[in-house]
Amino acid sequence: MHSKSVLGAALFTALARCTDPVDHRGNTTAITVSGSVPHHAGTPLEAFVSYSIEFAFFPDFAGNSSEPNTFSNNLLNNLGNLQGTKPYIRVGGNTQDYALYDSSLKTATFGIVNANRSVDYPTSLSVGPSYFESYTTWPNTKFIHGFNLGKNALESGRLLYWELGNEPDLFKTSAQGIVRPASWNEQDYVSEWLNGTRSIKAVLARACPDLGAPKWIAPSFAGTNNSLQPIQTWQGGLDADKDIALISSHNYIGGATQPGVTLQGTLMNHSSTVRSISHQLNESSYLATLLRSLNPSLPFILGETDSLYNEGAPGLSNAFGAALWGVDFNLWCATNNIRRVHMHQGTDYRYGAWQPIETNKTTKGTKPPYYGSIAVAAMMGDLTKGTTAIANLPLQHDEEAAYAAYVGGMLKRVMVINMHEYNYTIISSAAPSPRPSQTYALNVPQGCSGFGVVQRLMANGSDAISGITWNGVSYDHELGNGMAVAMGNATRNEILEVNSGVATLDVPWSSAAMVNLQCCKCGY
Ligand SMILES: *[C@@H]1O[C@H](CO)[C@@H](O)[C@H](O)[C@H]1NC(C)=O
Ligand SMILES: *[C@@H]1O[C@H](CO)[C@@H](O)[C@H](O)[C@H]1NC(C)=O
Ligand SMILES: *[C@@H]1O[C@H](CO)[C@@H](O)[C@H](O)[C@H]1NC(C)=O
Ligand SMILES: *[C@@H]1O[C@H](CO)[C@@H](O)[C@H](O)[C@H]1NC(C)=O
Ligand SMILES: *[C@@H]1O[C@H](CO)[C@@H](O)[C@H](O)[C@H]1NC(C)=O
Ligand SMILES: *[C@@H]1O[C@H](CO)[C@@H](O)[C@H](O)[C@H]1NC(C)=O
Ligand SMILES: *[C@@H]1O[C@H](CO)[C@@H](O)[C@H](O)[C@H]1NC(C)=O
Ligand SMILES: *[C@@H]1O[C@H](CO)[C@@H](O)[C@H](O)[C@H]1NC(C)=O
Ligand SMILES: *[C@@H]1O[C@H](CO)[C@@H](O)[C@H](O)[C@H]1NC(C)=O
Ligand SMILES: *[C@@H]1O[C@H](CO)[C@@H](O)[C@H](O)[C@H]1NC(C)=O
Ligand SMILES: *[C@@H]1O[C@H](CO)[C@@H](O)[C@H](O)[C@H]1NC(C)=O
């Protein structure tokens, strides 16, 4: 009998493996999810999922009055439909500080690439009057416009906020060109910034009195410990005019050509994200104390961020694994009250969420990181309806992360991200191996019973650069010009039972799953 039952079990396991592509060898991991909002939760602002678009490439993304870029607009609409507001667009980056206005220029931009400084963007740039048409092509979209601090130039638009200078903490050291002497310090920066913003204010008051007084995001430093310290700029009177609306910082997890950077070790790694963002959290908590008497509610945002600086690395920043990183990274920011995150974009950038036009380097299309933005926006839900709070649910391993979303104080959604690398290219060239999966027991309050609805962020593996879906839907350019297209080969809205406060969820390696608990009756 004994040997027969063992054989039976083996046969059953073998059969199960034939019909079920997922290998359930992992142990179950318990996740405790509080029914009420934990103290450490963060409260994202509207348009939490936002973008930053490199100044020189904005016309590629937005098009112009005669040829608006409808593909980009469709992608922005998808996010707006999920989070209640279309992403806010910061137009800026390194090229904002090279831009000079040329009223006689017949094209939107005229840039010269100097490969000694950067192969990825022009380091000399003129913009003409038609550049500003690009601000009118996306309906219901709000912008932050970046002015040049490196060289000084002015032009106006109809915008949400303004920014003067990109990453001035690198002005003394930048590989793209040094524009300030070694002696330039925080106080010099503050003086220049105040002088510049006051000049712009005066010009606007004369030219566009209807706009009202401009509000700024600042200081937009590349980091928290470069050649200028952000905190010293506030101590030095950066907000003397009380017209800063948001504290903006920039962050990248690592560099595109930095030795030792890998998908698993650097991006699909919760601890690496925690370590990277700890610098911003130190800054924001210090500023919260410093500014308490001045402006206690000044929100802290990431005005520019993405996976790997210098425009990303192929095989890393453009792979599905980077989309999973993006989900963990954005939700970790949200948890910690970094209240809006602008993912940076540019034409041909390796970390781009989408490529807005066809070039000889990159195919026009929706790229994996966009699907990360979609999953984050789905987790946020409509942020214009009631207060949403995001809390991290601590897990043991670097390769996993989980979050809960509360709306109006009620638990609504749980996101689990399994960041174990599953490289299907390697695996399919060797012996076919079932894709491992981790089982999570979500311990929601005991009184919860009924069912949840599961939506998955899925692809064939962490190295996939196409075939990505969110809840069985593709937003690929070639299918619907960026509009949602339901795929026949991917599941949607799976039903998950919730019994006496426990829901058991399988999450395959290199994928994420969000459980909507809306249909679950909770007696708490
Ligand atoms: C977890 O799995 C390992 C290997 O399959 C097994 O030895 C161990 O007993 C399991 N632990 C639990 C708590 O199930
Ligand atoms: C508008 O965009 C189209 C397509 O990129 C381009 O051919 C045209 O020159 C642009 N118009 C202006 C005024 O820049
Ligand atoms: C780039 O650097 C090389 C070597 O230093 C130099 O010969 C060349 O003139 C530089 N090109 C430009 C455009 O500055
Ligand atoms: C002040 O701003 C004006 C206008 O941008 C500029 O011409 C001038 O050089 C600035 N002065 C200082 C000291 O930065
Ligand atoms: C800041 O940078 C300096 C010089 O590079 C370094 O010695 C110091 O450890 C850094 N501080 C932090 C908090 O990273
Ligand atoms: C994740 O990142 C941390 C911090 O950089 C590092 O110590 C750890 O080894 C990494 N984990 C993996 C699995 O690579
Ligand atoms: C945190 O900020 C304070 C105040 O500027 C600074 O002294 C300290 O070095 C910072 N610590 C880290 C880890 O960045
Ligand atoms: C690719 O396009 C750029 C910009 O239009 C152009 O300067 C370059 O010569 C092209 N390269 C090739 C290999 O066609
Ligand atoms: C995945 O496997 C392929 C094929 O071996 C390899 O070229 C690629 O670098 C791997 N990708 C990652 C992100 O490790
Ligand atoms: C993903 O895997 C399926 C099933 O093996 C295959 O049909 C499909 O072509 C793969 N997609 C990509 C983008 O590799
Ligand atoms: C579903 O089909 C699309 C388009 O053919 C493909 O890219 C994707 O990899 C497929 N997904 C699966 C899971 O087979």
XYZ file of C-alpha atoms and ligand atoms in Angstrom:
678
model
C 0.000 0.000 0.000
C 2.755 2.334 1.014
C 4.668 2.064 -2.295
C 1.442 2.356 -4.282
C 0.426 5.602 -2.615
C 3.868 7.060 -3.194
C 3.584 6.118 -6.861
C 0.100 7.629 -6.935
C 1.413 10.855 -5.456
C 4.258 10.992 -7.971
C 1.856 10.386 -10.847
C -0.469 13.067 -9.538
C 2.415 15.541 -9.249
C 3.588 14.706 -12.765
C 0.069 15.152 -14.155
C -0.361 18.389 -12.273
C 2.872 19.666 -13.823
C 1.662 18.751 -17.312
C -1.520 20.753 -16.988
C -0.321 23.513 -14.683
C 2.638 25.586 -15.862
C 3.286 26.777 -12.344
C 5.477 24.862 -9.889
C 4.112 25.129 -6.358
C 7.252 23.912 -4.607
C 7.578 27.031 -2.469
C 6.264 27.266 1.059
C 3.399 29.550 1.855
C 4.338 32.996 3.082
C 1.894 34.627 5.470
C 1.178 38.345 5.065
C -0.769 40.109 7.772
C -2.922 42.920 6.411
C -4.418 45.310 8.944
C -8.049 46.300 8.483
C -7.307 49.870 9.505
C -4.722 52.270 8.084
C -1.300 51.640 9.702
C 0.547 54.650 11.175
C 3.371 54.341 8.662
C 1.098 54.635 5.616
C 1.583 57.467 3.114
C -1.038 59.547 1.342
C -0.317 60.121 -2.356
C -1.404 63.307 -4.103
C -3.638 63.316 -7.178
C -1.780 62.249 -10.349
C 0.653 60.222 -8.212
C 1.750 58.419 -11.380
C 3.325 61.255 -13.341
C 6.060 61.699 -15.924
C 9.014 63.912 -16.600
C 9.861 64.395 -20.271
C 13.307 65.479 -21.415
C 13.003 69.077 -22.618
C 14.589 68.461 -26.049
C 12.250 65.552 -26.800
C 8.926 66.959 -25.615
C 7.767 67.705 -29.196
C 8.385 64.034 -30.112
C 6.134 62.952 -27.248
C 3.368 65.499 -27.645
C 3.499 66.348 -31.354
C 2.251 69.763 -32.432
C -1.041 71.447 -33.385
C -1.114 69.979 -36.903
C 0.096 66.522 -35.846
C -0.687 65.792 -32.189
C 0.792 62.538 -30.881
C -2.406 60.553 -30.254
C -0.501 57.416 -29.232
C 1.059 59.263 -26.271
C -2.297 60.794 -25.429
C -3.988 57.373 -25.376
C -1.343 56.049 -22.991
C -1.851 59.041 -20.695
C -5.627 58.580 -20.845
C -5.326 54.941 -19.690
C -3.499 56.118 -16.575
C -5.974 58.954 -16.062
C -8.859 56.494 -16.234
C -7.301 54.415 -13.449
C -6.018 57.091 -11.054
C -8.632 59.770 -11.722
C -6.223 62.364 -13.200
C -3.951 62.162 -16.204
C -0.259 62.161 -15.253
C 1.222 65.600 -14.670
C 4.038 66.266 -17.091
C 7.231 67.961 -15.999
C 9.068 69.171 -19.095
C 12.702 69.369 -18.077
C 15.936 67.511 -17.546
C 19.516 68.246 -18.539
C 18.493 69.768 -21.874
C 16.300 72.388 -20.134
C 19.538 74.077 -19.083
C 20.892 74.121 -22.649
C 17.721 75.523 -24.232
C 17.787 79.007 -25.742
C 14.773 80.585 -27.366
C 15.068 81.530 -31.055
C 11.972 83.365 -32.284
C 13.012 82.862 -35.928
C 13.437 79.069 -35.707
C 11.048 77.345 -38.130
C 11.155 73.956 -36.365
C 10.214 73.184 -32.751
C 13.820 72.403 -31.808
C 17.275 72.540 -33.293
C 19.752 70.452 -31.340
C 23.371 69.486 -31.839
C 24.597 66.235 -30.347
C 28.195 66.321 -29.182
C 29.179 62.701 -28.615
C 31.946 63.833 -26.274
C 29.303 65.096 -23.879
C 26.340 62.764 -24.485
C 25.282 60.458 -27.319
C 21.711 60.448 -25.998
C 20.622 64.078 -26.268
C 21.727 67.394 -27.767
C 23.926 69.563 -25.560
C 23.272 72.646 -27.716
C 19.606 73.381 -28.177
C 17.422 76.103 -29.666
C 13.660 76.058 -29.388
C 11.343 77.978 -31.696
C 7.812 79.320 -31.301
C 6.221 76.050 -32.479
C 7.821 74.213 -29.523
C 5.069 75.645 -27.342
C 2.326 74.100 -29.504
C 3.281 70.829 -27.848
C 1.706 72.111 -24.629
C -1.702 72.139 -26.304
C -1.967 68.672 -27.878
C -2.982 66.593 -24.844
C -6.426 67.515 -23.485
C -6.802 67.873 -19.709
C -3.103 67.541 -19.038
C -1.204 69.770 -16.615
C 2.445 70.695 -17.006
C 5.445 71.844 -15.054
C 7.718 73.848 -17.325
C 11.461 73.894 -16.766
C 13.344 77.130 -17.288
C 17.013 77.340 -18.008
C 19.146 78.232 -15.007
C 22.411 77.110 -16.587
C 22.249 79.845 -19.245
C 19.157 82.020 -18.584
C 16.309 82.240 -21.117
C 12.635 82.934 -20.738
C 9.433 81.904 -22.442
C 5.939 81.509 -21.109
C 3.164 78.931 -21.309
C -0.040 78.025 -19.518
C 1.087 75.749 -16.754
C 0.644 74.238 -13.320
C 4.081 74.904 -11.817
C 7.457 76.131 -12.919
C 10.963 74.950 -12.331
C 14.201 76.922 -12.644
C 17.245 74.758 -13.239
C 17.728 71.003 -13.439
C 20.105 69.313 -11.009
C 22.153 72.453 -10.219
C 23.994 70.367 -7.636
C 25.882 68.903 -10.633
C 26.719 72.256 -12.271
C 30.266 72.153 -10.865
C 30.978 68.536 -11.776
C 28.821 67.427 -14.721
C 30.297 65.186 -17.422
C 28.065 67.085 -19.856
C 29.895 70.326 -19.153
C 30.891 72.375 -16.107
C 28.905 75.622 -15.896
C 29.830 76.971 -12.458
C 33.147 77.564 -10.658
C 34.271 75.266 -7.847
C 33.572 78.045 -5.338
C 29.846 78.197 -6.232
C 27.949 77.256 -3.071
C 24.428 76.824 -1.731
C 24.102 80.530 -0.952
C 25.173 81.462 -4.513
C 22.599 79.046 -5.867
C 19.866 80.493 -3.653
C 20.737 84.046 -4.779
C 20.635 83.047 -8.435
C 17.441 81.110 -7.998
C 15.687 83.972 -6.217
C 16.931 86.490 -8.767
C 15.830 84.281 -11.647
C 12.406 83.419 -10.276
C 11.782 87.082 -9.422
C 12.726 88.125 -12.974
C 10.394 85.524 -14.445
C 7.628 86.619 -12.083
C 8.051 90.234 -13.192
C 7.988 89.303 -16.885
C 4.903 87.128 -16.405
C 3.087 89.826 -14.468
C 3.569 92.157 -17.441
C 3.070 89.688 -20.313
C 0.467 87.309 -18.881
C -1.269 88.968 -15.922
C -4.063 86.375 -16.057
C -1.670 83.607 -15.078
C -1.321 84.800 -11.513
C 1.908 84.496 -9.544
C 3.898 81.416 -10.555
C 4.482 78.585 -8.090
C 7.660 76.546 -8.261
C 9.000 73.085 -7.667
C 12.541 73.198 -6.209
C 15.443 72.604 -5.767
C 15.378 69.615 -8.182
C 18.770 68.338 -7.125
C 20.192 65.146 -8.637
C 20.811 63.751 -5.199
C 20.988 64.458 -1.529
C 24.760 64.535 -1.219
C 26.372 66.014 -4.338
C 28.369 69.235 -4.458
C 25.431 71.227 -3.028
C 23.322 70.042 -0.092
C 19.567 70.506 -0.563
C 18.883 71.156 3.102
C 21.346 74.065 3.174
C 19.455 75.748 0.338
C 16.297 75.841 2.463
C 18.292 77.040 5.447
C 19.720 79.690 3.118
C 16.303 81.105 2.244
C 15.325 79.233 -0.923
C 11.657 79.723 -0.058
C 12.075 83.355 1.052
C 9.254 84.379 -1.300
C 6.981 81.542 -0.094
C 6.199 80.519 -3.645
C 7.505 76.956 -3.664
C 4.634 74.515 -4.034
C 6.496 71.224 -3.925
C 9.896 70.043 -2.685
C 11.375 68.178 -5.634
C 14.238 65.708 -5.582
C 15.640 63.342 -8.226
C 16.592 59.714 -7.764
C 18.070 56.851 -9.760
C 18.715 53.404 -8.315
C 22.008 53.039 -10.138
C 23.813 53.881 -13.353
C 23.419 52.389 -16.820
C 27.093 51.471 -17.084
C 27.849 51.149 -13.389
C 29.776 47.899 -12.779
C 27.829 45.127 -11.049
C 24.341 46.405 -11.891
C 21.967 43.499 -12.601
C 18.230 43.016 -12.866
C 18.012 40.790 -9.787
C 20.647 42.482 -7.647
C 19.809 46.122 -8.370
C 16.262 46.510 -9.668
C 14.262 43.410 -8.741
C 15.455 43.889 -5.185
C 13.342 45.559 -2.528
C 16.315 46.270 -0.225
C 18.105 48.086 -3.007
C 15.075 50.337 -3.511
C 14.788 50.918 0.237
C 18.462 51.865 0.423
C 18.224 54.242 -2.524
C 15.139 56.079 -1.257
C 16.478 56.302 2.318
C 18.466 59.390 1.224
C 15.287 61.193 0.155
C 13.525 60.129 3.352
C 16.292 61.581 5.451
C 15.985 64.826 3.510
C 12.209 64.921 3.702
C 12.056 64.192 7.431
C 14.716 66.803 8.113
C 12.856 69.338 5.979
C 9.554 68.525 7.656
C 11.115 69.660 10.920
C 12.932 72.619 9.417
C 9.887 73.897 7.548
C 7.330 73.151 10.235
C 6.968 76.778 11.198
C 7.156 78.023 7.605
C 5.067 75.641 5.559
C 4.329 72.363 7.312
C 2.361 70.850 4.467
C 4.880 71.342 1.678
C 4.708 67.995 -0.175
C 7.874 66.123 -1.104
C 7.943 64.624 -4.608
C 10.342 62.988 -7.023
C 10.310 65.433 -9.934
C 12.542 63.154 -12.001
C 13.412 59.516 -11.435
C 13.818 56.178 -13.153
C 15.763 52.957 -12.929
C 19.321 53.633 -14.162
C 20.720 57.104 -14.843
C 22.244 57.916 -18.242
C 18.998 56.852 -19.928
C 19.027 53.206 -18.840
C 20.718 50.013 -20.020
C 19.385 47.588 -22.628
C 18.395 44.209 -21.169
C 17.826 45.823 -17.765
C 15.797 49.043 -17.874
C 13.743 48.019 -20.909
C 12.902 44.517 -19.646
C 9.786 43.386 -17.835
C 11.861 43.110 -14.648
C 12.162 46.921 -14.714
C 8.347 47.154 -14.760
C 8.231 45.047 -11.586
C 10.926 47.278 -10.072
C 8.782 50.285 -11.016
C 5.806 48.906 -9.113
C 7.855 48.266 -5.981
C 9.705 51.580 -6.284
C 6.588 53.709 -6.763
C 4.615 51.986 -4.020
C 7.579 52.239 -1.633
C 7.673 55.977 -2.362
C 3.908 56.248 -1.799
C 4.182 54.363 1.500
C 6.824 56.822 2.662
C 4.895 59.940 1.746
C 6.853 60.799 -1.370
C 3.619 62.074 -2.718
C 4.046 62.088 -6.478
C 6.571 60.362 -8.734
C 7.559 61.660 -12.189
C 9.173 58.841 -14.204
C 11.606 60.380 -16.682
C 11.266 59.818 -20.449
C 13.113 60.762 -23.604
C 13.240 59.653 -27.223
C 15.357 56.461 -27.508
C 15.840 56.297 -23.726
C 16.394 52.679 -22.684
C 14.152 53.040 -19.628
C 11.358 54.763 -21.559
C 7.782 53.795 -20.757
C 7.057 54.354 -24.417
C 8.831 55.417 -27.577
C 6.715 58.220 -29.036
C 8.026 58.195 -32.628
C 9.834 55.772 -34.909
C 13.605 56.375 -35.055
C 16.522 54.473 -36.498
C 17.388 53.346 -32.944
C 14.018 52.410 -31.437
C 10.658 51.139 -32.670
C 7.665 53.333 -31.830
C 5.754 51.481 -29.146
C 4.671 50.806 -25.575
C 7.596 49.513 -23.527
C 7.518 47.270 -20.416
C 8.000 50.101 -17.860
C 4.650 51.586 -18.961
C 2.925 48.492 -17.613
C 4.550 49.169 -14.252
C 2.945 52.636 -14.280
C -0.398 51.043 -15.143
C -0.200 48.618 -12.204
C 0.690 51.469 -9.828
C -2.213 53.590 -11.122
C -4.572 50.616 -10.645
C -3.328 50.243 -7.074
C -3.916 53.972 -6.454
C -7.441 53.889 -7.853
C -9.257 57.182 -8.384
C -7.295 59.480 -6.076
C -9.790 62.284 -6.552
C -12.447 60.290 -4.650
C -11.563 60.210 -0.980
C -8.229 59.818 0.776
C -6.104 56.889 -0.311
C -3.348 55.560 1.929
C -0.635 53.110 0.867
C 1.176 50.907 3.396
C 4.059 48.498 2.949
C 3.524 44.939 4.206
C 7.003 43.832 5.312
C 8.340 40.592 3.806
C 11.509 38.670 4.514
C 13.316 38.498 1.182
C 14.863 41.041 -1.186
C 12.979 39.420 -4.075
C 9.474 40.182 -2.850
C 7.363 43.119 -1.693
C 3.737 43.713 -0.786
C 1.517 46.741 -0.198
C -2.011 47.516 0.945
C -4.242 50.338 -0.306
C -6.869 51.913 1.949
C -9.586 54.198 0.673
C -11.456 56.335 3.179
C -9.856 54.243 5.927
C -11.068 50.911 4.496
C -8.788 48.159 3.174
C -9.447 47.876 -0.564
C -6.476 46.350 -2.378
C -3.347 44.283 -1.787
C -0.449 44.124 -4.273
C 2.151 41.351 -4.078
C 5.279 41.630 -6.264
C 7.342 38.485 -6.785
C 10.704 39.739 -8.032
C 12.481 36.375 -8.284
C 14.136 36.517 -11.679
C 12.641 34.115 -14.223
C 14.631 34.497 -17.429
C 12.575 32.567 -19.957
C 15.186 32.961 -22.699
C 17.742 31.018 -20.674
C 15.178 28.508 -19.496
C 13.650 27.741 -22.870
C 17.092 27.168 -24.426
C 17.868 24.638 -21.696
C 15.460 21.939 -20.421
C 11.937 23.355 -20.106
C 11.354 24.019 -16.468
C 8.052 24.950 -14.856
C 7.945 28.564 -13.774
C 8.194 28.610 -9.991
C 5.524 30.347 -7.979
C 5.250 31.568 -4.413
C 2.077 31.104 -2.407
C 1.020 33.940 -0.113
C -1.613 33.617 2.581
C -3.131 37.081 2.911
C -4.415 37.354 6.451
C -6.973 40.101 6.189
C -9.236 40.819 9.182
C -10.989 37.687 10.424
C -14.408 39.063 9.666
C -13.708 39.256 5.913
C -15.350 36.620 3.758
C -16.482 36.400 0.174
C -14.225 36.861 -2.786
C -11.533 39.076 -4.134
C -10.726 39.810 -7.757
C -7.134 39.256 -8.893
C -5.469 41.385 -11.574
C -1.990 40.400 -12.678
C 1.013 42.142 -14.183
C 2.354 39.384 -16.398
C 4.838 38.513 -19.143
C 6.707 35.389 -20.177
C 9.620 36.284 -17.919
C 11.685 39.078 -16.375
C 13.655 39.432 -19.613
C 10.538 39.877 -21.818
C 10.450 43.108 -23.786
C 7.068 42.425 -25.407
C 3.890 40.509 -24.702
C 3.273 42.306 -21.377
C -0.276 42.459 -19.975
C -2.040 44.024 -17.021
C -5.170 42.075 -16.106
C -5.089 40.405 -19.523
C -5.053 43.752 -21.325
C -2.398 45.031 -23.710
C -1.751 48.726 -24.386
C 0.684 48.034 -27.193
C 0.962 50.504 -30.049
C 0.561 47.916 -32.783
C -2.721 46.597 -31.327
C -4.774 49.685 -30.501
C -2.495 52.746 -30.797
C -2.041 52.544 -27.027
C -5.686 51.953 -26.151
C -6.688 48.908 -24.067
C -7.033 45.649 -26.036
C -8.091 42.501 -24.152
C -5.846 39.553 -25.054
C -7.283 36.108 -25.717
C -4.296 34.334 -24.162
C -4.242 35.955 -20.702
C -6.677 35.668 -17.799
C -8.631 38.632 -16.472
C -10.354 39.270 -13.149
C -9.666 35.903 -11.507
C -11.889 35.152 -8.553
C -10.105 34.477 -5.256
C -11.969 33.076 -2.284
C -11.631 34.833 1.047
C -12.513 32.505 3.907
C -12.664 33.793 7.468
C -10.057 36.399 6.756
C -7.634 34.311 4.662
C -7.048 34.474 0.916
C -4.440 32.207 -0.665
C -2.735 33.784 -3.651
C -0.166 32.239 -6.014
C 2.262 34.684 -7.563
C 4.585 33.264 -10.262
C 8.214 34.400 -10.204
C 8.689 37.686 -12.053
C 5.097 38.843 -11.850
C 2.805 40.868 -9.613
C -0.775 40.330 -8.522
C -3.272 42.786 -7.095
C -6.256 41.552 -5.098
C -9.295 43.822 -5.055
C -11.229 43.201 -1.869
C -14.168 45.385 -2.874
C -16.570 42.433 -3.158
C -15.453 40.980 0.120
C -17.753 41.654 3.053
C -15.709 42.678 6.067
C -17.317 42.866 9.468
C -14.666 45.151 10.935
C 9.464 24.420 3.164
O 9.971 23.683 2.068
C 11.128 22.907 2.382
C 11.637 22.295 1.101
O 10.603 21.893 0.289
C 10.770 21.875 3.451
O 11.906 21.129 3.805
C 10.247 22.614 4.661
O 9.825 21.692 5.635
C 9.076 23.513 4.301
N 8.704 24.298 5.445
C 7.448 24.498 5.775
C 7.242 25.344 6.998
O 6.516 24.036 5.162
C 4.624 69.390 -36.698
O 4.973 67.994 -36.593
C 5.177 67.356 -37.843
C 5.414 65.890 -37.563
O 6.502 65.717 -36.709
C 6.332 68.014 -38.576
O 6.486 67.420 -39.839
C 6.068 69.509 -38.717
O 7.195 70.123 -39.273
C 5.774 70.119 -37.369
N 5.417 71.531 -37.500
C 6.136 72.493 -36.930
C 5.645 73.881 -37.162
O 7.140 72.275 -36.259
C 35.629 65.247 -29.107
O 36.849 64.851 -28.504
C 37.877 64.595 -29.425
C 39.078 64.044 -28.657
O 39.332 64.842 -27.545
C 38.210 65.896 -30.187
O 39.205 65.645 -31.133
C 36.956 66.385 -30.890
O 37.202 67.636 -31.499
C 35.811 66.528 -29.904
N 34.603 66.846 -30.631
C 33.827 67.892 -30.332
C 32.605 68.063 -31.165
O 34.058 68.633 -29.389
C 19.391 88.237 -12.360
O 18.495 87.803 -13.374
C 18.612 88.534 -14.584
C 17.494 88.070 -15.511
O 17.503 86.692 -15.666
C 19.991 88.326 -15.171
O 20.140 89.074 -16.344
C 21.028 88.728 -14.143
O 22.307 88.400 -14.629
C 20.807 88.012 -12.829
N 21.732 88.474 -11.843
C 22.381 87.655 -11.046
C 23.265 88.265 -10.055
O 22.284 86.424 -11.127
C 28.370 62.501 1.338
O 29.453 62.575 0.451
C 30.708 62.628 1.132
C 31.786 62.926 0.108
O 31.582 62.170 -1.056
C 30.914 61.311 1.889
O 32.127 61.328 2.575
C 29.766 61.127 2.871
O 29.871 59.874 3.492
C 28.431 61.220 2.169
N 27.377 61.228 3.164
C 26.279 60.462 3.055
C 25.296 60.617 4.155
O 26.068 59.702 2.112
C 19.775 43.589 -2.782
O 20.364 44.829 -2.535
C 21.029 44.902 -1.289
C 21.404 46.356 -1.057
O 22.020 46.909 -2.183
C 22.201 43.945 -1.326
O 22.892 43.977 -0.085
C 21.667 42.537 -1.567
O 22.744 41.632 -1.712
C 20.817 42.485 -2.826
N 20.115 41.223 -2.910
C 20.193 40.424 -3.963
C 19.348 39.207 -3.937
O 20.903 40.653 -4.920
C 20.482 63.296 6.940
O 20.378 64.701 6.920
C 21.193 65.377 7.850
C 20.875 66.849 7.781
O 21.349 67.376 6.581
C 22.652 65.068 7.561
O 23.453 65.676 8.536
C 22.880 63.564 7.558
O 24.191 63.272 7.162
C 21.937 62.888 6.609
N 22.074 61.440 6.696
C 22.049 60.656 5.615
C 22.176 59.199 5.895
O 21.910 61.077 4.481
C 19.710 58.083 -37.356
O 18.924 59.247 -37.210
C 19.661 60.391 -36.775
C 18.687 61.501 -36.426
O 17.690 61.608 -37.384
C 20.669 60.763 -37.860
O 21.426 61.871 -37.452
C 21.594 59.562 -38.092
O 22.463 59.841 -39.145
C 20.800 58.305 -38.406
N 21.703 57.161 -38.407
C 21.646 56.222 -39.342
C 22.640 55.107 -39.168
O 20.844 56.241 -40.240
C 18.366 36.307 -20.023
O 18.930 35.271 -20.782
C 19.498 35.661 -22.009
C 19.938 34.443 -22.762
O 20.916 33.757 -22.074
C 20.672 36.599 -21.722
O 21.216 37.067 -22.939
C 20.153 37.784 -20.934
O 21.219 38.613 -20.551
C 19.409 37.336 -19.693
N 18.781 38.487 -19.147
C 18.997 38.889 -17.929
C 18.295 40.131 -17.550
O 19.702 38.294 -17.149
C 5.399 33.809 -24.624
O 5.181 32.410 -24.510
C 4.167 31.910 -25.351
C 3.960 30.456 -24.999
O 5.168 29.779 -25.002
C 4.590 32.119 -26.798
O 3.564 31.685 -27.659
C 4.814 33.614 -27.027
O 5.318 33.848 -28.330
C 5.827 34.148 -26.036
N 5.894 35.590 -26.174
C 7.025 36.252 -26.288
C 6.926 37.733 -26.404
O 8.115 35.715 -26.270
C -0.141 36.398 -25.931
O -0.057 36.820 -27.266
C 0.819 37.913 -27.504
C 0.672 38.340 -28.938
O 0.795 37.255 -29.775
C 2.246 37.483 -27.126
O 3.129 38.563 -27.323
C 2.261 37.068 -25.685
O 3.535 36.645 -25.333
C 1.267 35.977 -25.441
N 1.227 35.665 -24.018
C 1.263 34.410 -23.566
C 1.218 34.282 -22.093
O 1.335 33.448 -24.285
